[in-house]
Coordinates of C-alpha atoms and ligand atoms in Angstrom, one line a residue:
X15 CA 0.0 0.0 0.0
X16 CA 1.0 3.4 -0.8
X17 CA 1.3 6.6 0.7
X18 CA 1.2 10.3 0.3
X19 CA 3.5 12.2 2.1
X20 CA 2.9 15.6 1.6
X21 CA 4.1 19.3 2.5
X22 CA 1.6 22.0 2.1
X23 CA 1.3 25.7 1.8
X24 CA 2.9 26.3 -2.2
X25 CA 0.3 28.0 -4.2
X26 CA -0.5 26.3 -7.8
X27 CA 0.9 27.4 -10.9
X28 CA 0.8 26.1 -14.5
X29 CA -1.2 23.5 -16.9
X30 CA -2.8 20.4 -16.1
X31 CA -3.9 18.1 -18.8
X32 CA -7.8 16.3 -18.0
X33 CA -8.0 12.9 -19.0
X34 CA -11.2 11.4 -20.4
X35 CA -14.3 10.9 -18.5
X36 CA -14.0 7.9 -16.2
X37 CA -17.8 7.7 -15.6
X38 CA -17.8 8.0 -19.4
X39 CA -15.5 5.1 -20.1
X40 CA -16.6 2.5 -18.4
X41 CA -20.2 2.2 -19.5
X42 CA -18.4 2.7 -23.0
X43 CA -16.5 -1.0 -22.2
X44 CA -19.8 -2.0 -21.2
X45 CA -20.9 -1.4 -24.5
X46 CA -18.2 -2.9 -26.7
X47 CA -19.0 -6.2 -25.8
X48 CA -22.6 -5.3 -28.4
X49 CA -20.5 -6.1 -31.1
X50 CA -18.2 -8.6 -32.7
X51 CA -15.9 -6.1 -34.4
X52 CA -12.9 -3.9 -33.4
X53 CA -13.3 -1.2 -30.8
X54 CA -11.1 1.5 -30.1
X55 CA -11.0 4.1 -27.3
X56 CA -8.9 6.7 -27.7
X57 CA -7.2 8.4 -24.8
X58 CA -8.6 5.8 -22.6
X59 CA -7.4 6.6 -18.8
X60 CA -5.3 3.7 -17.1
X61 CA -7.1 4.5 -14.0
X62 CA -7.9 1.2 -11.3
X63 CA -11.7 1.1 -12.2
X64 CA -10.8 0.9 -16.2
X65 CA -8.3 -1.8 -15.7
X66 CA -10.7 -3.6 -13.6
X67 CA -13.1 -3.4 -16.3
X68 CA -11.0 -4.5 -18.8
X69 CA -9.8 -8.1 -17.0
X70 CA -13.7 -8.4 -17.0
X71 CA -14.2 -8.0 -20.6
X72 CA -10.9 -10.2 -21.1
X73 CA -13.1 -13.3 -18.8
X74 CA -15.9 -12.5 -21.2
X75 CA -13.6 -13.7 -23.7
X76 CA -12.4 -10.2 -25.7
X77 CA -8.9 -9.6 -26.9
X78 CA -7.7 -6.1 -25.4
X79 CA -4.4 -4.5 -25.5
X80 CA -3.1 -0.3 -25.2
X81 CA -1.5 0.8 -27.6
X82 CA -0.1 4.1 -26.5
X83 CA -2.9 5.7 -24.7
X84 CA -5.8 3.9 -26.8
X85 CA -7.6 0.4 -25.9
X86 CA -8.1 -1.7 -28.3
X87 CA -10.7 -4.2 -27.6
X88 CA -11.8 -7.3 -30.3
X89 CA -15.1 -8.9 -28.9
X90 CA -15.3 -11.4 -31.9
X91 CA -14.5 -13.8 -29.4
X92 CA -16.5 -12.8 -26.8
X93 CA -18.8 -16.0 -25.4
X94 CA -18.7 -16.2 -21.2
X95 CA -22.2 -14.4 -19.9
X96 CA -20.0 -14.6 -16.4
X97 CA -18.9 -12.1 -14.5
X98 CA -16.4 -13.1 -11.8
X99 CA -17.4 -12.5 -8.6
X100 CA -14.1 -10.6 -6.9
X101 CA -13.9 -8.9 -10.0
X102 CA -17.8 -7.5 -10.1
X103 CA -17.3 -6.3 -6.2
X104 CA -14.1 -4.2 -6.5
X105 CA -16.3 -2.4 -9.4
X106 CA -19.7 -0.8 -9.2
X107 CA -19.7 -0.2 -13.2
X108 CA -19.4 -3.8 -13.2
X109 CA -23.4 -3.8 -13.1
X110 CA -23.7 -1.8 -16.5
X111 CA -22.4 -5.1 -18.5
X112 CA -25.9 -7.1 -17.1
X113 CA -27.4 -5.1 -19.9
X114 CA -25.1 -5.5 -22.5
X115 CA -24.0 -9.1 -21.9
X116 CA -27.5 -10.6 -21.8
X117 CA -28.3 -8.5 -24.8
X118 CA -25.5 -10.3 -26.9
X119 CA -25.0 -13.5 -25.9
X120 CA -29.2 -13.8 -24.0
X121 CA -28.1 -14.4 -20.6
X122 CA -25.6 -13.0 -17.8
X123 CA -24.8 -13.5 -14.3
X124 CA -23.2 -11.1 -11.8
X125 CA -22.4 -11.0 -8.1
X126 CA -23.9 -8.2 -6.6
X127 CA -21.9 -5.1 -7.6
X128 CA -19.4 -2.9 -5.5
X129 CA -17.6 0.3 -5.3
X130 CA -17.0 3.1 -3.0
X131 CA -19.1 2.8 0.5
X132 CA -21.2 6.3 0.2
X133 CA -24.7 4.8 1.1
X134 CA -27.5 1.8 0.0
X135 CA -26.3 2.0 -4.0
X136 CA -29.6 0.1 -4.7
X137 CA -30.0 -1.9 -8.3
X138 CA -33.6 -2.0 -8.2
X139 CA -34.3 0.5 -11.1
X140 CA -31.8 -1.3 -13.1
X141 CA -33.4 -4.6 -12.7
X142 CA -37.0 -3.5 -13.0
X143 CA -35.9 -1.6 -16.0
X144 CA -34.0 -4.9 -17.9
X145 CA -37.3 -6.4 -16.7
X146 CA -39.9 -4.5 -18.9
X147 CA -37.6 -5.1 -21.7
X148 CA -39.1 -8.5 -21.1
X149 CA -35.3 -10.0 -19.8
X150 CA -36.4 -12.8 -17.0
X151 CA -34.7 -11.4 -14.0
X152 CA -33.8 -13.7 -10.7
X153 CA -31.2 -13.4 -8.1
X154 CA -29.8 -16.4 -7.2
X155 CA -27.3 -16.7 -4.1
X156 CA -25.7 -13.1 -3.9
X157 CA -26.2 -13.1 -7.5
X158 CA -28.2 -11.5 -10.4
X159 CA -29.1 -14.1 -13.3
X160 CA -30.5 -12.7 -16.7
X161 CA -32.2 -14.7 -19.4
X162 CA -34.0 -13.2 -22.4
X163 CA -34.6 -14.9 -25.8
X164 CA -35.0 -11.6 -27.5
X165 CA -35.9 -7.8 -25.9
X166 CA -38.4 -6.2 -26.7
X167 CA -38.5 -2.0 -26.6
X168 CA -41.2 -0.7 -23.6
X169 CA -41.9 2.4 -22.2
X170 CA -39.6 2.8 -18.6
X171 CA -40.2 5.4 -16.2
X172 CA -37.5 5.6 -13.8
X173 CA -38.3 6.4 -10.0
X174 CA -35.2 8.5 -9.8
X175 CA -33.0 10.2 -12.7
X176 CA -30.3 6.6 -11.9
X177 CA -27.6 7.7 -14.2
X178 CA -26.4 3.7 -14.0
X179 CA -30.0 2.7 -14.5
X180 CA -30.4 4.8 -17.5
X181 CA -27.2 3.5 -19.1
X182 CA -27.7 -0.2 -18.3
X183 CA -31.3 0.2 -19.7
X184 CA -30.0 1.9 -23.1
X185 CA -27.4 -1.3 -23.4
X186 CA -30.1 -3.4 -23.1
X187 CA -32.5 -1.6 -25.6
X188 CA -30.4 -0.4 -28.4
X189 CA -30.9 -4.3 -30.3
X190 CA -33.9 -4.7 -28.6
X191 CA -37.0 -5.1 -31.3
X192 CA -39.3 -2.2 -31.5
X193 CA -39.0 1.0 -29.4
X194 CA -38.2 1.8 -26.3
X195 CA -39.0 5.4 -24.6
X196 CA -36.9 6.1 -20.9
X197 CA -38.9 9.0 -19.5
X198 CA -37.2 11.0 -16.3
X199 CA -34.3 9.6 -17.2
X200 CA -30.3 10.8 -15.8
X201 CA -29.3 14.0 -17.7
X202 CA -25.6 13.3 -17.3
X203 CA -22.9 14.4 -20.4
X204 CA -21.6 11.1 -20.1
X205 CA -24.8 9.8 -21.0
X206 CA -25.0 12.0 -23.8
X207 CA -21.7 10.4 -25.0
X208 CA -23.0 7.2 -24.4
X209 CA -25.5 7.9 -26.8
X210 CA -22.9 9.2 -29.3
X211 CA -20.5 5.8 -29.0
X212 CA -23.8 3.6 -29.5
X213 CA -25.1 5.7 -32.2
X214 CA -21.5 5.6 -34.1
X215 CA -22.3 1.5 -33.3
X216 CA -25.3 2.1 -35.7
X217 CA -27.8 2.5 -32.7
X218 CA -30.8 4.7 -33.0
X219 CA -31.2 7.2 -29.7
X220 CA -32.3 10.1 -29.4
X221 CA -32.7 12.9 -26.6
X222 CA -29.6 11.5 -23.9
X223 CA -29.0 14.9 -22.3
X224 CA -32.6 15.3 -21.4
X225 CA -35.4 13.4 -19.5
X226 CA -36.8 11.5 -21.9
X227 CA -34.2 9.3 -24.4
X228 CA -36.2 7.5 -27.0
X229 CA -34.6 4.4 -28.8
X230 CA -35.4 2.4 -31.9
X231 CA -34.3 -0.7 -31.4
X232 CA -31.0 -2.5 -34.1
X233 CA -30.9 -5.6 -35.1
X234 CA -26.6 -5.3 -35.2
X235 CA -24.3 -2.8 -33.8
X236 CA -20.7 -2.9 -35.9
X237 CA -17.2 -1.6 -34.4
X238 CA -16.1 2.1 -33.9
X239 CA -13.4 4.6 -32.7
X240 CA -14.2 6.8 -29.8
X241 CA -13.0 9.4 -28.1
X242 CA -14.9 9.8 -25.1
X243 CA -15.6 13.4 -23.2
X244 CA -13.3 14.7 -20.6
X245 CA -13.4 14.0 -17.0
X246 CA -15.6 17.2 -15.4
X247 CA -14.9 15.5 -12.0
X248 CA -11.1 15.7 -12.3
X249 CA -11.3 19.0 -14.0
X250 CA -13.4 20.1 -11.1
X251 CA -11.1 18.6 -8.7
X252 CA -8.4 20.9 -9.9
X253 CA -10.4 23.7 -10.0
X254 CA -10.9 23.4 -6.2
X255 CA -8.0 22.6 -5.6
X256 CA -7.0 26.3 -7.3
X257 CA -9.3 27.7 -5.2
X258 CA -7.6 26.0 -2.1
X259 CA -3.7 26.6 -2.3
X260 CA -4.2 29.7 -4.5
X261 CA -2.4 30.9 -7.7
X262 CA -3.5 30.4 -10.9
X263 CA -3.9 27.4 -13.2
X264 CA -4.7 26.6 -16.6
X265 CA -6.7 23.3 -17.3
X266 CA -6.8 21.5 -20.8
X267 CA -8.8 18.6 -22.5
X268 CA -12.0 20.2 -20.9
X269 CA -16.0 21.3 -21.8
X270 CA -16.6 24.0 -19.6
X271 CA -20.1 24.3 -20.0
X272 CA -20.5 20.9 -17.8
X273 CA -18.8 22.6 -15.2
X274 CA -21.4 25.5 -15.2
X275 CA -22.7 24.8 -11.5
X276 CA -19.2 24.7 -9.8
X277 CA -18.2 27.4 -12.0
X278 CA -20.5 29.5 -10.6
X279 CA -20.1 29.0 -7.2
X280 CA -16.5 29.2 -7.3
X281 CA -16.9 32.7 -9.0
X282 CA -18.9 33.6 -6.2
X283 CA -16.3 33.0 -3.3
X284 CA -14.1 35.3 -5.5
X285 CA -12.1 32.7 -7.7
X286 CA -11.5 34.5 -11.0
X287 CA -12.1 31.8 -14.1
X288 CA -12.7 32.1 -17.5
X289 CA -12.6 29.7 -20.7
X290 CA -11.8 29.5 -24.4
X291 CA -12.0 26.3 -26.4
X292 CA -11.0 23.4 -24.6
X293 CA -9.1 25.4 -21.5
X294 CA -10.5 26.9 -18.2
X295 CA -8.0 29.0 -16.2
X296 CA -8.7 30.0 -12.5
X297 CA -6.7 32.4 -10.1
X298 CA -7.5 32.6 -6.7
X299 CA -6.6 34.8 -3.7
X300 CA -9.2 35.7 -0.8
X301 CA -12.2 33.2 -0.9
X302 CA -16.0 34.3 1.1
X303 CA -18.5 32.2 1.9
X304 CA -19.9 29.7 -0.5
X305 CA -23.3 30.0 2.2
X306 CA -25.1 27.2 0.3
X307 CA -23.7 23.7 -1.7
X308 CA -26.1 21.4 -2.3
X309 CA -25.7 18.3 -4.4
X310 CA -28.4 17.5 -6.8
X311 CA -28.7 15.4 -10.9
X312 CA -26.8 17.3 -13.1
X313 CA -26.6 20.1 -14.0
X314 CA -26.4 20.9 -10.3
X315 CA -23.0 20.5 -8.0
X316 CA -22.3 16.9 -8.6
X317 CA -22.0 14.5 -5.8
X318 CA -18.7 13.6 -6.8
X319 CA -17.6 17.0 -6.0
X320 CA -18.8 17.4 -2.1
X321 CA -16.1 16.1 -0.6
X322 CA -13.9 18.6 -2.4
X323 CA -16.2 21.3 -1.8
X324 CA -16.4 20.5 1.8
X325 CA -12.5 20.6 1.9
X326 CA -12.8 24.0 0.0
X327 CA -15.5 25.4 2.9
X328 CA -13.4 24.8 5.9
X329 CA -11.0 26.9 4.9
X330 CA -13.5 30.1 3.1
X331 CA -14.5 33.3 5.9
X332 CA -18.0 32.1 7.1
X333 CA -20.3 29.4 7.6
X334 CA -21.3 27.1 4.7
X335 CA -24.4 24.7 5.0
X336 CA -23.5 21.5 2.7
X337 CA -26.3 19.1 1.9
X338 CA -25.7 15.8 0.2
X339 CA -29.0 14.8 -1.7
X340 CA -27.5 11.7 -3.8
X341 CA -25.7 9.2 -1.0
X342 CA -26.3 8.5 2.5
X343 CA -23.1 8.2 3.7
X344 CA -21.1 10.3 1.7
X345 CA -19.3 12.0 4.9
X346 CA -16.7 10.0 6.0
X347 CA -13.8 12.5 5.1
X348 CA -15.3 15.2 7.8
X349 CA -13.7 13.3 10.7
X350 CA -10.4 13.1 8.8
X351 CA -10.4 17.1 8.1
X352 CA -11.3 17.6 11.7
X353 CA -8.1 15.8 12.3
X354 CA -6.5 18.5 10.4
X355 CA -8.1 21.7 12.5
X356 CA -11.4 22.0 10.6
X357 CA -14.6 22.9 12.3
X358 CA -18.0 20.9 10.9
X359 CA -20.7 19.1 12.3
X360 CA -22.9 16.6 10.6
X361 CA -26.4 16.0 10.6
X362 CA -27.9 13.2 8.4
X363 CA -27.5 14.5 5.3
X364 CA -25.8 17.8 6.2
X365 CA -22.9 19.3 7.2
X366 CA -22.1 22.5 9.3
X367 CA -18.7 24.0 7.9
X368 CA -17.4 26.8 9.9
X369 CA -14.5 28.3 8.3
X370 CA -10.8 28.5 9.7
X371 CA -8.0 30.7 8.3
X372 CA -6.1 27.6 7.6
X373 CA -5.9 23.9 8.2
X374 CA -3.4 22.0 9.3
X375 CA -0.8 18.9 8.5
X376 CA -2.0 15.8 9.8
X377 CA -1.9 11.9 9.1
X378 CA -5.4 11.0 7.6
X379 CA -6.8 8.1 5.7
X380 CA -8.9 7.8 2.3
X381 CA -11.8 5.9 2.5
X382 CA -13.7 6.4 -0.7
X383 CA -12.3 7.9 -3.9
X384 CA -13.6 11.8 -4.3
X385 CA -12.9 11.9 -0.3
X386 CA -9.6 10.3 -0.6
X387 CA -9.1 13.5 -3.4
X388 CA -10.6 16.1 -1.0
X389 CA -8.4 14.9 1.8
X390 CA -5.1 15.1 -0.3
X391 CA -6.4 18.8 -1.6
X392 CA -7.1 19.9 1.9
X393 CA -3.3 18.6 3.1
X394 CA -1.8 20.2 0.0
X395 CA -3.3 23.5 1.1
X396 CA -2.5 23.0 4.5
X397 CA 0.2 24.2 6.6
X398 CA 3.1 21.3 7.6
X399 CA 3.2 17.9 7.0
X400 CA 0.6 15.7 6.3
X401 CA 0.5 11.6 5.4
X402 CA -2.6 10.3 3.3
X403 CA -3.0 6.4 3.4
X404 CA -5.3 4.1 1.4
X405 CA -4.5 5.1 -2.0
X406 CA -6.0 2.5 -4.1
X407 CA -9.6 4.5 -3.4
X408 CA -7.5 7.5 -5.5
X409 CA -6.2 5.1 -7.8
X410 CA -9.8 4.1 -9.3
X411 CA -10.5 7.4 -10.3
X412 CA -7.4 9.6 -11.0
X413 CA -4.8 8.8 -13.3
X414 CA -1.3 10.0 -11.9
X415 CA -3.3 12.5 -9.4
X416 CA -0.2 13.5 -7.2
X417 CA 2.3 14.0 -10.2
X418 CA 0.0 16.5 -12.0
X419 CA -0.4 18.3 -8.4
X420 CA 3.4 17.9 -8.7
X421 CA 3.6 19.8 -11.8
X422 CA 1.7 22.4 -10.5
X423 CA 4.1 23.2 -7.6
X424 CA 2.8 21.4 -4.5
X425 CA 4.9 19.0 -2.7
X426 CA 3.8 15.5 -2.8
X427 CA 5.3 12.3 -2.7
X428 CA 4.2 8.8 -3.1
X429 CA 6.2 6.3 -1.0
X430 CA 5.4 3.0 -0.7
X431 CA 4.4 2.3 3.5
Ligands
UD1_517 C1 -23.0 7.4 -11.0 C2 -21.6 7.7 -11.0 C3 -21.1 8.3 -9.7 C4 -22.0 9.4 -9.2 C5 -23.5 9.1 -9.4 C6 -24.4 10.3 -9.1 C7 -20.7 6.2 -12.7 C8 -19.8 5.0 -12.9 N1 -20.8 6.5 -11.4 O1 -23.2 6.4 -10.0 O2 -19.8 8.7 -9.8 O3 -21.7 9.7 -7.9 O4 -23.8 8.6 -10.7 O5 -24.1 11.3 -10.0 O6 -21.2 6.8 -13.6 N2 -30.7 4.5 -7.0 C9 -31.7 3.7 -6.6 N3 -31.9 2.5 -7.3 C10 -31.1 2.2 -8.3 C11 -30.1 3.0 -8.7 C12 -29.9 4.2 -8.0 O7 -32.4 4.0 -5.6 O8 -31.4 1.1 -8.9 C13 -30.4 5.8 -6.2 C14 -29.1 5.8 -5.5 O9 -29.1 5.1 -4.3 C15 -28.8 7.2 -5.4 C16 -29.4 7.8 -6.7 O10 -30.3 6.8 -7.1 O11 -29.4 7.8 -4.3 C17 -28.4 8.1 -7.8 O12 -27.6 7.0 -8.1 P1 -27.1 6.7 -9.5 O13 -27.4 7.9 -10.4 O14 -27.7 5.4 -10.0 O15 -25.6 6.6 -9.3 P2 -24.6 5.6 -10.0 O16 -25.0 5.3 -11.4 O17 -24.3 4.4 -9.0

């Protein structure tokens, strides 16, 4: 297991280059395994989840292999409907290939998914979903069994905008016969680009990016080349961490209209930003109160970005009230910032952020992947030494996170404990 050891207090200066979308990429995989020929992901991120994806698709039975920074992946051999249990709990995303896999091959079997401990994670809108596409649904000993001789397209109205639910659903509808109409469905970008890689397929979808996606089902989908969106988490990431340790950075490989929420509420605790093509630059000196950050679907503050932003508050003049609408338990990196001087209090789903001028070094421990990032931001901002342990939650998420901090002037190390 590694380590960070880090020495805060440096302001950030310079360019950091985003890599593509990791919630993007995976349901991408996911989808590859739809077809029989050659698919190619450009400027895929070797990031922990996206390996662990692609030993899955190799158990499948798909060829895969990098060559320099794209994936190539040949499904022609494709025939296991099996996903390995270890394999299906270190990975959440895991789940997506129920849909795909029982659309190609007319059955699949998973263990019940994993992923970062932030609350319940429920499948239930992804099964009931697969299930009025007429696929025979069971769960047998910890796992979920598909069967389906052939989908057929229905109308699905999600309880809650799922942006898994709505991506599992469109894997298992795009060859389905007939049509099939998702109403209240996620509004994500990276299901917008889900759209786009299924559409270059030869798939027929229509409206990802609002409520209601309506597909006419394929009988084939052939091989493509992608190049998926960039990674608005990561970008955001930086963004706060700007914010934090001050200076001024420039960001490239980024669509700065689907960072419009955080954008704005950065702006209004002072940061400076503005953006032209695919760069966003941000300068930062005295930061005020954020008062409000409340996680909601896109295009609100995205969940992934609470922890960050809750770093961000303890250290802004005021109190901030932060209220986490997505996950249950998405708090678990308060009690490590504590441990580094800050002042919050949590209630249910909220959290009481009084500000301090600084915070300080301390030894803390990742224990999910956007708090594991918030935790390193708050220590590269803070003043002395800190340690951050429990890397592999990082590692699923953020490809070479402390050398682009690195880059940028803070002072981090990763030592092996
Ligand atoms: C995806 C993202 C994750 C992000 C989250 C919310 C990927 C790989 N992960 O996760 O980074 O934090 O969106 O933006 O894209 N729910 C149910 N039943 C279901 C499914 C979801 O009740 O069957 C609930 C969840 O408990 C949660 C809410 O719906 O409260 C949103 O979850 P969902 O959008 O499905 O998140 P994920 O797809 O897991």
């Amino acid at each position: 297991m590694d380590k960070y050891v880090i020495e805060g207090g440096r302001p950030l200066y310079g360019e950091v280059e985003i890599q593509s979308a990791k919630n993007a990429v995976l349901p991408l995989l996911a989808a590859s395994v739809l077809t029989d020929e050659q698919v190619v992901i450009r400027r895929c991120p070797r990031i922990a989840d996206v390996l662990n994806m692609v030993q899955i698709l190799g158990e499948l039975g798909c060829k895969t292999r990098f060559e320099g920074d794209a994936l190539v992946i040949d499904p022609a051999a494709a025939a296991n409907h099996e996903i390995p249990p270890a394999l299906a709990r270190e990975l959440r995303s895991s789940v997506f290939l129920l849909g795909s896999v029982v659309a190609r091959f007319g059955r699949a079997r998973i263990a019940y998914p994993g992923g970062c401990d932030i609350g319940l994670r429920p499948v239930d809108l992804h099964l009931r979903g697969l299930r009025r596409l007429g696929v025979d649904v069971r769960e047998e000993g910890g796992s979920i069994v598909c069967a389906c001789e052939g989908a057929r397209g229905a109308e699905i109205v999600l309880d809650c905008p799922s942006v898994g639910a709505t991506e599992n659903i469109l894997l298992a509808a795009v060859t389905a016969k007939g049509s099939t109409i998702i109403r209240n469905a996620a509004r994500e970008p990276e299901i917008v680009d889900l759209q786009n890689f299924l559409n270059r397929m030869g798939g027929k979808i229509a409206g990802a990016g609002t409520s209601v996606i309506a597909v006419e089902g394929v009988r084939r989908l052939h091989g493509t080349e992608y190049t998926p969106l960039p990674d608005r988490i990561e970008a955001g990431t930086f963004l706060i961490a700007a914010a934090m340790c001050g200076g001024k950075l420039a960001l490239r490989n980024v669509k700065s209209e689907n960072l419009a929420s955080l954008v704005h509420k950065l702006r209004e605790i002072s940061c400076k930003i503005h953006a032209k093509d695919d760069k966003i630059y941000i300068e930062c000196g005295a930061r005020r109160t954020p008062k409000l950050i409340e996680t909601s679907p896109y295009p609100g503050i995205p969940t992934d970005l609470q922890a960050p932003m809750t770093a961000l508050a303890c250290i802004c003049e005021g109190s901030t009230v932060i209220v986490e609408n997505l996950f249950e338990t998405r708090f678990k990196h308060v009690p490590e910032l504590i441990r580094m001087g800050a002042d919050i209090t949590v209630r249910g789903r909220s959290a009481f952020v009084r500000g301090v001028p600084a915070l300080h070094g301390a030894d803390v421990c990742a224990s999910d992947l956007r708090g594991g990032a918030a935790l390193t931001l708050a220590a590269v901002s803070a003043e002395g030494c800190s340690t951050v342990v429990d890397l592999g939650f990082i590692d699923r998420g953020y490809s070479d996170f402390e050398g682009k901090l690195r880059a940028a002037g803070a002072r981090i190390r990763r030592v092996r404990v």
